[in-house]
Short mmCIF file of C-alpha atoms and ligand atoms in Angstrom, two decimals:
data_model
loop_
_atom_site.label_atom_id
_atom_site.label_comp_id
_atom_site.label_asym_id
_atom_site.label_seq_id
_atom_site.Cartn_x
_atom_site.Cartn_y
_atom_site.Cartn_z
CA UNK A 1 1.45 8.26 27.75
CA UNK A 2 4.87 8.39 26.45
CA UNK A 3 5.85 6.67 23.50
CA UNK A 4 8.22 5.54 20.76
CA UNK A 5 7.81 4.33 17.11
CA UNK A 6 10.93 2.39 15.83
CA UNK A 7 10.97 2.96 11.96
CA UNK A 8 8.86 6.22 10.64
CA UNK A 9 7.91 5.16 7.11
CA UNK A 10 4.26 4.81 6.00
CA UNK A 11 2.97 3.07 9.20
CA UNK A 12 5.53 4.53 11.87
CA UNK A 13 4.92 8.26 10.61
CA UNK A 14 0.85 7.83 10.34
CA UNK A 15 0.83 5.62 14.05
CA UNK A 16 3.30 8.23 15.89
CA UNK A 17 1.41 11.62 14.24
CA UNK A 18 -2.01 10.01 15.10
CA UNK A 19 -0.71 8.92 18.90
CA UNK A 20 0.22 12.14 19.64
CA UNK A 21 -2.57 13.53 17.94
CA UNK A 22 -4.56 11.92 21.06
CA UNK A 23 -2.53 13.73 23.13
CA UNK A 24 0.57 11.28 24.46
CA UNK A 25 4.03 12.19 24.16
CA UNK A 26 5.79 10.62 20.87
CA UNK A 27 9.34 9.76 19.60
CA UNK A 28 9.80 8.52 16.37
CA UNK A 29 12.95 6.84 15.81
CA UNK A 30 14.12 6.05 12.24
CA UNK A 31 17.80 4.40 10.79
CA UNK A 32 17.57 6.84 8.07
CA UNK A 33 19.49 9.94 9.29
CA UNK A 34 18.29 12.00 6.13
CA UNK A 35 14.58 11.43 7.19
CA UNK A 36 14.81 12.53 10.81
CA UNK A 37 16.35 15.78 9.73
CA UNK A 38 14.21 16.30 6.94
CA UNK A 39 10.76 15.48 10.19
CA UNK A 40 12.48 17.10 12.76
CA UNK A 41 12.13 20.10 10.28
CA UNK A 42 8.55 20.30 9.73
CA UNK A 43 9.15 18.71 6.23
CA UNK A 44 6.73 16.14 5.63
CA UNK A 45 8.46 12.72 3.85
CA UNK A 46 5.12 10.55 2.54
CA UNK A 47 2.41 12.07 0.97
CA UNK A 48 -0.78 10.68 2.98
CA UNK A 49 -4.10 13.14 2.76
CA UNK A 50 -4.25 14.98 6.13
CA UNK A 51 -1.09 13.81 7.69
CA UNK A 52 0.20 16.89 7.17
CA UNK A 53 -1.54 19.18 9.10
CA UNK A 54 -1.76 16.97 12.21
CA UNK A 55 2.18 16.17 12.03
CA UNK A 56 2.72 19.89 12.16
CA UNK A 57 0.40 20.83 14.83
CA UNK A 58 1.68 18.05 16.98
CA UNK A 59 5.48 18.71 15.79
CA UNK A 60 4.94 22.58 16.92
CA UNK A 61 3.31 21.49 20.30
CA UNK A 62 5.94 19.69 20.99
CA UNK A 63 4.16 15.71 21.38
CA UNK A 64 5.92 15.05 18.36
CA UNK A 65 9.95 14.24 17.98
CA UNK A 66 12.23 12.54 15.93
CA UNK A 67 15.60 11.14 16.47
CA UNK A 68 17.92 8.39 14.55
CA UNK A 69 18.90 7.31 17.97
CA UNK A 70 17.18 4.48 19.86
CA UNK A 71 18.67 4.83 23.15
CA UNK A 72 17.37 8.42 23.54
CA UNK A 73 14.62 7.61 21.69
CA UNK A 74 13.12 5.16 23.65
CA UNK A 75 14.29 6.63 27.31
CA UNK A 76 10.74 7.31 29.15
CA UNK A 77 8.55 5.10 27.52
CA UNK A 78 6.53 2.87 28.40
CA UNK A 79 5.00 1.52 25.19
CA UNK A 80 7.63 1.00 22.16
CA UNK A 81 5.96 0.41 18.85
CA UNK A 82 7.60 -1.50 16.35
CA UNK A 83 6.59 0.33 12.64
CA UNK A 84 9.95 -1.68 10.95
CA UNK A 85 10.12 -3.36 7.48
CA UNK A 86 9.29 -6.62 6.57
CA UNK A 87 10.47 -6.91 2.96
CA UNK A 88 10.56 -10.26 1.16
CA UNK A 89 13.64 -12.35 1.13
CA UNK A 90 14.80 -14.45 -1.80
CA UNK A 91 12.38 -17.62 -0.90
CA UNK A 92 9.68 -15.46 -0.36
CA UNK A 93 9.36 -15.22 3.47
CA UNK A 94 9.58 -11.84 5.92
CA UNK A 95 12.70 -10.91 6.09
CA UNK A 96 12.84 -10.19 9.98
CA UNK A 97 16.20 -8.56 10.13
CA UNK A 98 15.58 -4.97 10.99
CA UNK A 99 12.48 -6.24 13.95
CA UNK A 100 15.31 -8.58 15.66
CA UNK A 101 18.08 -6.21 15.20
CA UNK A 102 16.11 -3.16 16.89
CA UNK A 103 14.47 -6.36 19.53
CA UNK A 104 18.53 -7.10 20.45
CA UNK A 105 19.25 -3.53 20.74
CA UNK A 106 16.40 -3.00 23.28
CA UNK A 107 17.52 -5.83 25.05
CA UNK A 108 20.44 -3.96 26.01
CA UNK A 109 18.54 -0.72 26.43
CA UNK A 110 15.73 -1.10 28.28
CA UNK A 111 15.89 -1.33 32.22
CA UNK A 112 12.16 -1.29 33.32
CA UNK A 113 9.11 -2.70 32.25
CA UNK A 114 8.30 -1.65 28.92
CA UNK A 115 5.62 -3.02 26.32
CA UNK A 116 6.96 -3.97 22.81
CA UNK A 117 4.44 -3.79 20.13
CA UNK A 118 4.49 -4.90 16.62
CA UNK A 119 2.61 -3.34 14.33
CA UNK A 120 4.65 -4.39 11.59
CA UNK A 121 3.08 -7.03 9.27
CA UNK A 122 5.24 -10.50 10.42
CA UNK A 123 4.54 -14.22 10.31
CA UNK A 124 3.18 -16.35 12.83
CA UNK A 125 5.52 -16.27 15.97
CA UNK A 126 7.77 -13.57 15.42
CA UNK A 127 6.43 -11.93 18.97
CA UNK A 128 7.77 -15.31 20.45
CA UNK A 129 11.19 -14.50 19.02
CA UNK A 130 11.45 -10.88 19.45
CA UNK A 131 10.22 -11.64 23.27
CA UNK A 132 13.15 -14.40 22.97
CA UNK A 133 15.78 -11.74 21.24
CA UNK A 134 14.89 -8.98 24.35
CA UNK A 135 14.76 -11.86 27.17
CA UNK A 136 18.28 -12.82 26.28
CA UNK A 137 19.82 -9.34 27.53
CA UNK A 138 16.71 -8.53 29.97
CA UNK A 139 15.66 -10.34 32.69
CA UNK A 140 13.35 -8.49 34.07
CA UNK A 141 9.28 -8.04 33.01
CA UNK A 142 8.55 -7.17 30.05
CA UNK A 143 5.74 -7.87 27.97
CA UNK A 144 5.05 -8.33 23.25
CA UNK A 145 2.18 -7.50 22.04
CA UNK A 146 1.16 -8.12 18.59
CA UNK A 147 -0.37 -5.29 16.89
CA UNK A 148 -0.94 -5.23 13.50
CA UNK A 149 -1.87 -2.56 11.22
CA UNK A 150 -4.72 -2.24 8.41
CA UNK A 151 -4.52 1.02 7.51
CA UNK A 152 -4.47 2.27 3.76
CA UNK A 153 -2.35 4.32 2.10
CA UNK A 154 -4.54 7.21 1.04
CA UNK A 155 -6.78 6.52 4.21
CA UNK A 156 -4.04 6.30 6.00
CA UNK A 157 -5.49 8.73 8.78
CA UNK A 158 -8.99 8.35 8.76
CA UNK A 159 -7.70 4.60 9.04
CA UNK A 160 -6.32 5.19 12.26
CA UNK A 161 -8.40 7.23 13.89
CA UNK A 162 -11.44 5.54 13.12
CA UNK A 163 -10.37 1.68 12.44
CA UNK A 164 -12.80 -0.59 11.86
CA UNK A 165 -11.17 -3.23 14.48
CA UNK A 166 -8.04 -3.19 16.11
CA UNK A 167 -6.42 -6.41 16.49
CA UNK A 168 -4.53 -7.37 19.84
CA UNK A 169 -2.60 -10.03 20.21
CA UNK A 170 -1.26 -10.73 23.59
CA UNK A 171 -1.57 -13.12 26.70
CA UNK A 172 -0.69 -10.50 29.21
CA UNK A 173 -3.06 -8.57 31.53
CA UNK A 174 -1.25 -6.17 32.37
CA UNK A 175 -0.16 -5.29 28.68
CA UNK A 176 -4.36 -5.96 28.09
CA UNK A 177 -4.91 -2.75 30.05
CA UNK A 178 -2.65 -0.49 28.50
CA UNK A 179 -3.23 -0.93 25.03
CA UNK A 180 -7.54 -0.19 26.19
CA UNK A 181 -5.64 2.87 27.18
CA UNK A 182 -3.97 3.60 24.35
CA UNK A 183 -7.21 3.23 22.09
CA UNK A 184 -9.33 4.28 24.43
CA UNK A 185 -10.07 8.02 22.16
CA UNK A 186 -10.60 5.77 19.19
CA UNK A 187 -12.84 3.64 20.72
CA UNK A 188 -16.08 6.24 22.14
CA UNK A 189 -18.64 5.37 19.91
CA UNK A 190 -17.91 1.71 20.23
CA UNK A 191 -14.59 -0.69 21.32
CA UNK A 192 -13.69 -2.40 18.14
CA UNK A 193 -10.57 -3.76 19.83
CA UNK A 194 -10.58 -7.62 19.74
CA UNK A 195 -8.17 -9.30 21.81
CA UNK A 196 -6.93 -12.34 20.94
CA UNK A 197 -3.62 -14.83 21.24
CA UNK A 198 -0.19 -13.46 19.48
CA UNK A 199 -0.13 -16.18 17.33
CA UNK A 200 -4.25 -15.17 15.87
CA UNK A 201 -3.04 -11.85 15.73
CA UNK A 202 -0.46 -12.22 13.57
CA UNK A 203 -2.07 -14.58 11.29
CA UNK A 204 -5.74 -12.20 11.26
CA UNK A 205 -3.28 -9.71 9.34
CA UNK A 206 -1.90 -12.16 6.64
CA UNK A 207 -5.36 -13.71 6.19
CA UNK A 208 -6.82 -10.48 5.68
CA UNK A 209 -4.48 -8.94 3.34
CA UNK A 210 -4.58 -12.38 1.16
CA UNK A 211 -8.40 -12.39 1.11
CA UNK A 212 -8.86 -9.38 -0.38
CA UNK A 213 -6.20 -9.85 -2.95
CA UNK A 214 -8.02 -13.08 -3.41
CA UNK A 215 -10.92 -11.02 -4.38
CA UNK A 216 -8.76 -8.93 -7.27
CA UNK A 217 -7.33 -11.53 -8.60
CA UNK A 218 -10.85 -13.57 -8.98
CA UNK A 219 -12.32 -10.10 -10.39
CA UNK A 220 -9.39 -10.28 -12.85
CA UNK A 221 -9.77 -13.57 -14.41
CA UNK A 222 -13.83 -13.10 -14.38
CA UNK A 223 -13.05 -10.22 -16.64
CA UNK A 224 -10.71 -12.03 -18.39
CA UNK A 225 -13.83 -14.71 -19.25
CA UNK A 226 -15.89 -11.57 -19.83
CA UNK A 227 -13.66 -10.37 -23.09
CA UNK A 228 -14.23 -13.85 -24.29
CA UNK A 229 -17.62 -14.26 -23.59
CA UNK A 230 -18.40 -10.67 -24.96
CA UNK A 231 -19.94 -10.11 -21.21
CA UNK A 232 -19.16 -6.92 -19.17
CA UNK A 233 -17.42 -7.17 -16.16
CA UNK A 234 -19.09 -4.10 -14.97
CA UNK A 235 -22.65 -5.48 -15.14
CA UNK A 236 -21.25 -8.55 -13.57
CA UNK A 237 -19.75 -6.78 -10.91
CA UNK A 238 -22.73 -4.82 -9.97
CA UNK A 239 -24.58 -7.75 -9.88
CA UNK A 240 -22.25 -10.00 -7.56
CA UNK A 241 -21.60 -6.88 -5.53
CA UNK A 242 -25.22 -6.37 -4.27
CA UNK A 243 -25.23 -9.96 -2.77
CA UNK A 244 -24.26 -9.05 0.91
CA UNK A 245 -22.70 -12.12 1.47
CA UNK A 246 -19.65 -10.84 -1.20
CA UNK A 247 -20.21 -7.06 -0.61
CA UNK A 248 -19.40 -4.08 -3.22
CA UNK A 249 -15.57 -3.64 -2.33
CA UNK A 250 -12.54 -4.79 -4.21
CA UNK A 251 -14.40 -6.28 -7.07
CA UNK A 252 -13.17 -3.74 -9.01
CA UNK A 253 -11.05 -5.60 -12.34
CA UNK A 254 -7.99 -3.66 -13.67
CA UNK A 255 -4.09 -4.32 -14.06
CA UNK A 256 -3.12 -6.53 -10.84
CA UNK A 257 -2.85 -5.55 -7.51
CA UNK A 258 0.79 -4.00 -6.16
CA UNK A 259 2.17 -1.65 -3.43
CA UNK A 260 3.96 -3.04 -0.62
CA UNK A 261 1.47 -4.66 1.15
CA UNK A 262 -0.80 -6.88 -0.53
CA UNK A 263 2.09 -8.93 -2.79
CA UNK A 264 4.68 -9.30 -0.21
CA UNK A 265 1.98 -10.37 2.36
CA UNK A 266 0.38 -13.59 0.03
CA UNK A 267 4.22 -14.27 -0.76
CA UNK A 268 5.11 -14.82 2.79
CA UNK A 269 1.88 -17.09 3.72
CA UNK A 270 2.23 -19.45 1.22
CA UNK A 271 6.08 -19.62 2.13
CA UNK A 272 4.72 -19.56 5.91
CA UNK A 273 2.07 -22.53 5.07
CA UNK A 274 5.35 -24.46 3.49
CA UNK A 275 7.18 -24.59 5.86
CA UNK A 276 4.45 -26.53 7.99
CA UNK A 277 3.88 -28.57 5.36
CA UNK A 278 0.93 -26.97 3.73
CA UNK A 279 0.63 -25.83 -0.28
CA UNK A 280 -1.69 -22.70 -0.16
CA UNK A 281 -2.69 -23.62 -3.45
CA UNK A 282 -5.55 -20.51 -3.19
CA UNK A 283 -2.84 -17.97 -2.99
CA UNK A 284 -0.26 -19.42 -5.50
CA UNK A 285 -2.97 -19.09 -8.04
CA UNK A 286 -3.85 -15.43 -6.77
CA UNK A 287 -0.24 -14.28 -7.47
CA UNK A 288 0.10 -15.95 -10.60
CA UNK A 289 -2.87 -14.63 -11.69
CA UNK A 290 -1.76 -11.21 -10.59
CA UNK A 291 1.47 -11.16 -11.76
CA UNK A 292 0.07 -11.79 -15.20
CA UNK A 293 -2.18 -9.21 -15.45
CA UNK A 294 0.06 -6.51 -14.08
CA UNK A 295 1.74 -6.79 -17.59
CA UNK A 296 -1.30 -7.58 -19.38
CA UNK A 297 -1.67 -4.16 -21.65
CA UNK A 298 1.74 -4.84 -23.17
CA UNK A 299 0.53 -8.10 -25.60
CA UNK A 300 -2.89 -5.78 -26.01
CA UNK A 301 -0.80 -2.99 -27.35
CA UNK A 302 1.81 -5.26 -29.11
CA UNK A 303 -1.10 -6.32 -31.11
CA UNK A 304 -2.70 -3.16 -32.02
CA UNK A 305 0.64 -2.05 -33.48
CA UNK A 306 1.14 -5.28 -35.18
CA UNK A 307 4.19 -6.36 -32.70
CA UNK A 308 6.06 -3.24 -33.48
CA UNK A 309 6.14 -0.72 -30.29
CA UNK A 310 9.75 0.42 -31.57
CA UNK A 311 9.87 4.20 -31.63
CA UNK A 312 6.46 4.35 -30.30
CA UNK A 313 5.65 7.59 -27.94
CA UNK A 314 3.72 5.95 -25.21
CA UNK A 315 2.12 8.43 -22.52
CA UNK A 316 1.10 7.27 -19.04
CA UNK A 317 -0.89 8.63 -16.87
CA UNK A 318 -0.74 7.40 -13.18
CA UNK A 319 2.53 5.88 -11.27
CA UNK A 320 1.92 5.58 -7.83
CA UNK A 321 -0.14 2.07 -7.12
CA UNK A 322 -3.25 3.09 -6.10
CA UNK A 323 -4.61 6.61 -5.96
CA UNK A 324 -3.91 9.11 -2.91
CA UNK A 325 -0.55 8.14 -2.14
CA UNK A 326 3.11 8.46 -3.80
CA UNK A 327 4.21 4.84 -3.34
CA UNK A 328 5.39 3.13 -6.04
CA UNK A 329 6.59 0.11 -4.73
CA UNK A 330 5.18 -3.63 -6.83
CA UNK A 331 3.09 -0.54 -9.19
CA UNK A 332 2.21 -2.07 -12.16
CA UNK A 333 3.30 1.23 -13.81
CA UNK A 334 6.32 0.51 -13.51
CA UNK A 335 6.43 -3.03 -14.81
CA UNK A 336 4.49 -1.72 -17.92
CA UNK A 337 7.14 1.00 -17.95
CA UNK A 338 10.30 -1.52 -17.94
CA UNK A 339 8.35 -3.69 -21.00
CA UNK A 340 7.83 -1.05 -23.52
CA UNK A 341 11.28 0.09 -22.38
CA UNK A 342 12.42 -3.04 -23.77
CA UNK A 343 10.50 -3.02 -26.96
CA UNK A 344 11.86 0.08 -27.77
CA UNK A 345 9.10 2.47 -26.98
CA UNK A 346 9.78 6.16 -25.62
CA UNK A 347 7.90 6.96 -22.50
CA UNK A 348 6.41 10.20 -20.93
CA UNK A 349 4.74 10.04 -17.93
CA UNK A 350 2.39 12.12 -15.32
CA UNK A 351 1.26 11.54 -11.74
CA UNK A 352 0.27 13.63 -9.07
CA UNK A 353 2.24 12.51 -6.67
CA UNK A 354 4.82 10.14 -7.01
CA UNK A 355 6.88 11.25 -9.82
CA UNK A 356 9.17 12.37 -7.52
CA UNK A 357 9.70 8.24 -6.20
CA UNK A 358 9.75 7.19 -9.81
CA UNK A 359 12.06 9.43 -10.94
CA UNK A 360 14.45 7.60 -7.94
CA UNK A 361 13.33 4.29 -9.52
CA UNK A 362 14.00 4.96 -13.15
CA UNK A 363 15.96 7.89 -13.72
CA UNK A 364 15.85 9.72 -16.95
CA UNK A 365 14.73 6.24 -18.81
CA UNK A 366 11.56 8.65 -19.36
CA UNK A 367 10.59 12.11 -19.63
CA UNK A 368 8.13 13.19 -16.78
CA UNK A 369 5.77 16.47 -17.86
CA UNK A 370 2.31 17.51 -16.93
CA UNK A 371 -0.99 15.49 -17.47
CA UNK A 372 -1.35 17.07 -21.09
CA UNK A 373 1.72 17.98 -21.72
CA UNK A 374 2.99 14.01 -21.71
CA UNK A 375 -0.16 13.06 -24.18
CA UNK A 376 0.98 15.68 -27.16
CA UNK A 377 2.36 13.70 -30.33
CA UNK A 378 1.84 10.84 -28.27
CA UNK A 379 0.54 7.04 -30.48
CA UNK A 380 -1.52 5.62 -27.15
CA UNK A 381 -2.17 6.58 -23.70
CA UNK A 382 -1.77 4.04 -21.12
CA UNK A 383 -3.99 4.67 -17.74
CA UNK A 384 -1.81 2.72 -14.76
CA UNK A 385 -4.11 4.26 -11.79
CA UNK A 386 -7.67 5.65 -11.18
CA UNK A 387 -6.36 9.04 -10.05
CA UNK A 388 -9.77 11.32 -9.94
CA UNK A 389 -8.45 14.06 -12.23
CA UNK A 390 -8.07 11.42 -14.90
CA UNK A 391 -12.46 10.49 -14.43
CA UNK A 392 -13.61 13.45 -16.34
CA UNK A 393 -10.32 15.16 -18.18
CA UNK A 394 -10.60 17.85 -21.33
CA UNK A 395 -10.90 15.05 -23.90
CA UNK A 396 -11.33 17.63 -26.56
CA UNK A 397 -8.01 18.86 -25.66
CA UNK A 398 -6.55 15.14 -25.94
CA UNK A 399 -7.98 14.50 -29.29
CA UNK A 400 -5.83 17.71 -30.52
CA UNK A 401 -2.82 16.79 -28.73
CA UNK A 402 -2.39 13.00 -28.74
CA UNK A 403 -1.02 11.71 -32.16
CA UNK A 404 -3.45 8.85 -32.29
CA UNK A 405 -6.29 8.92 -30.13
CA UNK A 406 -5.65 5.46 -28.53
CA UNK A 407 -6.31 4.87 -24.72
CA UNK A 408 -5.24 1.93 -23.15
CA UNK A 409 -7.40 1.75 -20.04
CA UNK A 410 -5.74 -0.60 -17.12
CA UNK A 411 -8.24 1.14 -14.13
CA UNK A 412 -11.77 0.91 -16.16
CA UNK A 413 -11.41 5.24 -15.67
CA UNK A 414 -14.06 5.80 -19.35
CA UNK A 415 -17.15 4.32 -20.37
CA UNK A 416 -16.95 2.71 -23.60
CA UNK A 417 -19.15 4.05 -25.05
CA UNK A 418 -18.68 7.38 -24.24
CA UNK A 419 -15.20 7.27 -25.81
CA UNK A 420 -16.40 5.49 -29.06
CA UNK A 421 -18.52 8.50 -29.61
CA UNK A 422 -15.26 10.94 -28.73
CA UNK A 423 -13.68 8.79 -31.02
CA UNK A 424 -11.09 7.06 -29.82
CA UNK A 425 -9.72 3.69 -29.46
CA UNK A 426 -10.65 2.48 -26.48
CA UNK A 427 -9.61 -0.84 -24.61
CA UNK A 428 -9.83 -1.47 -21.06
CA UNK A 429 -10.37 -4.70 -18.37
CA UNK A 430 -13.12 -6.79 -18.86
CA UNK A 431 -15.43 -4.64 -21.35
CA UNK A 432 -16.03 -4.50 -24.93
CA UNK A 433 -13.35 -2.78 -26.97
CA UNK A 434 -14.65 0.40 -28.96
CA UNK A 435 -13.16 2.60 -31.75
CA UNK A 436 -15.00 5.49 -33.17
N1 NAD B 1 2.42 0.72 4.09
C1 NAD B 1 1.25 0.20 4.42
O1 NAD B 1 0.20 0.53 3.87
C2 NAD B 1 1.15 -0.81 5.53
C3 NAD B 1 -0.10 -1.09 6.09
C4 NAD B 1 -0.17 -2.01 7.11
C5 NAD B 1 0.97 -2.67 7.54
N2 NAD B 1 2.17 -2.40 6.96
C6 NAD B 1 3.36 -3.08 7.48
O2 NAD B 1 4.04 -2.19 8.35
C7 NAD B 1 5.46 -2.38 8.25
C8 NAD B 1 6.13 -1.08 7.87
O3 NAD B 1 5.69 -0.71 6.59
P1 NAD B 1 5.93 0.74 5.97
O4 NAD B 1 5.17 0.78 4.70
O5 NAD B 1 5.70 1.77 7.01
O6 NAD B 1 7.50 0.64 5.67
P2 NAD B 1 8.48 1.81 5.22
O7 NAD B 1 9.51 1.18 4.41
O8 NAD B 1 7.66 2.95 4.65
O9 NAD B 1 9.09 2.34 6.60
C9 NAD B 1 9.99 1.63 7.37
C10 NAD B 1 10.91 2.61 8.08
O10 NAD B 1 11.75 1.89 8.99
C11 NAD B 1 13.06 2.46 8.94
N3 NAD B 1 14.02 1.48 9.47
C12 NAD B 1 14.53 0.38 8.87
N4 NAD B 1 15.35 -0.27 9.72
C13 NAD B 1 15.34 0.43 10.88
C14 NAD B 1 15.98 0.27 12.13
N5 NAD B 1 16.79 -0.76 12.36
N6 NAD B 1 15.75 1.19 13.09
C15 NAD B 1 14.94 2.26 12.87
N7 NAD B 1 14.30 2.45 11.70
C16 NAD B 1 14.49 1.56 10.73
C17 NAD B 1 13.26 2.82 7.48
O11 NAD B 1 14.27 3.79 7.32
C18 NAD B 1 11.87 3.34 7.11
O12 NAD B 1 11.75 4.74 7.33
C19 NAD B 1 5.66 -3.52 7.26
O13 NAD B 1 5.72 -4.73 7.94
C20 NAD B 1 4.37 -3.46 6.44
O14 NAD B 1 4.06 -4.71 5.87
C21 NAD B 1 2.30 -1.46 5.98
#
């Protein structure tokens, strides 16, 4: 099949890579001049484990182009897949600009029967306005699907080729057919795709994304009754994780949920529930909650230096929001960063991938060095995300380089124990805190 993908970000670069990966013909079309170039050169722009090797094969066999120009772009195919941003606006909601911008343009651009799918994350009837936006300039058949996308950063690929569903939204048979098509080598083993109205299909994705950050936040304020109770979260977890009504995943406590997903997403339902009249009173509590304990290390380590963090050389040790990707975007990192900024404290940082994107965000506000070379002289470590090389690092060579052997633990990466008896200070989520 031939196909385009309007925007080539996270989604748009993994969905186009992985279409043409099944063999079909792909143009990726993207605003950002810079980026195309950058593709159309075999230079990768996200980091996403394995993308790289498939976008080059594909790239080199030619089922894989880029262009910033939709009109080209989009010439030949039948299926045009929307990978756009949805950002916040001001109140809250998805900002739809970019979708019905690109949905006018193909108004005026298309000639034939096309399908129009939107795989971006949008609230409940957006197909029924970008159908709208392209039936005002087209008059002929044409048919929106909504598609939307669960993929992971980090998992991006295995993601998408092996989903665990794919959601379909969409009334028409015709478009019905071609998307089995589409997914059809994703689907051998078994069809996960399940079909369903646009309307379902857009909400499935918003009700997803807000459950599981439903579950964080709960895990965050059970460890937060934990370090009060003098329980541990990690027994408590193990325990509620083995019932397989609540299941093992994303019970995991730590320092708030971020990325540019998972925030944006509950932000726009309850704005979405507003505006028919409904107070998602769930999710305004989960983003509280969350935006809380994004910052909560700051009063911890305020208090262990008895309110003074002037002048204090603060190392941290994982910027990007989750492990396995470079996005920074909502990363509690960088709130943390910005706070000790403000009281006064000097900051040297290490990730393995996205110092690059922070460096963009804050500049030279901090010094950015290796994973050892940003604890030496340092008075605490902060640890902002489970990267694995931070699970079992040379602690022997951090007790000689670190000025005080202090390790503020936001990810639950150490045992307690186990540091108590390397001798450090040692606080993290939900646990008891432990100095040699
Ligand atoms: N990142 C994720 O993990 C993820 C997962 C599932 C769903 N989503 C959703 O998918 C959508 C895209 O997310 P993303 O993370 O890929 O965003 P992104 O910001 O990484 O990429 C968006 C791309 O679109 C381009 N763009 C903007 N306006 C354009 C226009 N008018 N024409 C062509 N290109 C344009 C931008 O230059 C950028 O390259 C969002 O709605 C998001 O919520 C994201």
């Amino acid at each position: 099949m031939r196909i385009a993908v309007v925007g080539t970000g996270y989604v748009g670069l993994v969905t186009g890579t992985c279409f043409a990966e099944s063999g079909n013909t792909v143009t990726c079309i993207d605003i950002d001049a810079e980026k195309v170039k950058k593709l159309s050169k075999g230079e990768i722009t996200i980091y996403e484990p394995g993308l790289e090797k498939i976008f080059l094969r594909n790239l080199r066999e030619e089922r894989l182009k880029f262009t910033s120009e939709l009109d080209s772009g989009i010439k030949d195919s039948l299926l045009i897949i929307l990978a756009l941003p949805t950002p916040p606006g001001e109140d809250g909601s998805a900002d739809l600009s970019a979708i019905l911008k690109v949905a006018d343009n193909l108004g005026k651009i298309i000639n034939e029967y096309r399908v129009i799918i939107d795989k971006s994350t949008v609230p409940v009837g957006t197909a029924e306005k970008v159908r709208a936006t392209i039936a005002a300039n087209f008059k002929s058949e044409f048919d929106v699907v909504s598609n939307p996308e669960f993929l992971r950063e980090g998992f991006a690929v295995e993601d998408f080729m092996k989903p665990d569903r794919v959601i379909v939204g969409t009334s028409s048979q015709r478009a019905r057919k071609i998307i089995s098509e589409l997914y059809a080598p994703f689907m051998r083993q078994d069809n996960r795709i399940i079909f369903m109205d646009e309307r379902s299909a857009e909400l499935t994705k918003y009700a997803a994304n807000s459950f599981l950050a439903t579950k964080i936040s709960f895990m965050n304020e059970i460890a937060i009754l934990c370090e009060k109770f003098g329980a541990d979260v990690d027994l408590i977890r193990r325990g509620l994780g083995s019932d397989e009504r609540i299941g093992k995943r994303f019970l995991f406590p730590g320092i708030g949920f971020g990325g540019s997903c998972f925030p944006k997403d509950v932000k726009a339902l309850v704005k979405s529930a507003k505006e028919v009249n409904y107070e998602f009173k769930i999710l305004q509590a989960v983003m509280e909650v969350n935006e809380k304990q994004k910052l909560s290390l700051v009063p911890r380590m305020k208090k262990y230096f008895k309110n003074d963090l002037k002048g204090k050389r603060i190392a941290v040790w994982g910027l990007a929001f989750k492990p396995n990707t470079d996005d920074i975007r909502e990363a509690s990192s960088i709130f943390i960063i910005r706070e000790l900024i403000n009281e006064g404290s000097e900051i040297a940082a290490f990730d393995p991938e996205a110092m690059s994107n922070t460096k963009k965000e804050l500049g030279n506000k901090i010094e950015f060095a290796g994973q050892y070379d940003v604890i030496k002289d340092c008075d605490a470590l902060v640890i902002a995300t489970e990267w694995n090389e931070f699970r079992t690092p040379d602690f022997d060579k951090m007790s000689s380089l670190m000025k005080k052997k202090v390790i503020f633990d936001g990810r639950n990466v150490y045992e307690p124990q186990k540091m108590s008896e390397l001798g450090f200070y040692y606080e993290s989520i939900g646990r008891k805190t432990v100095s040699s």
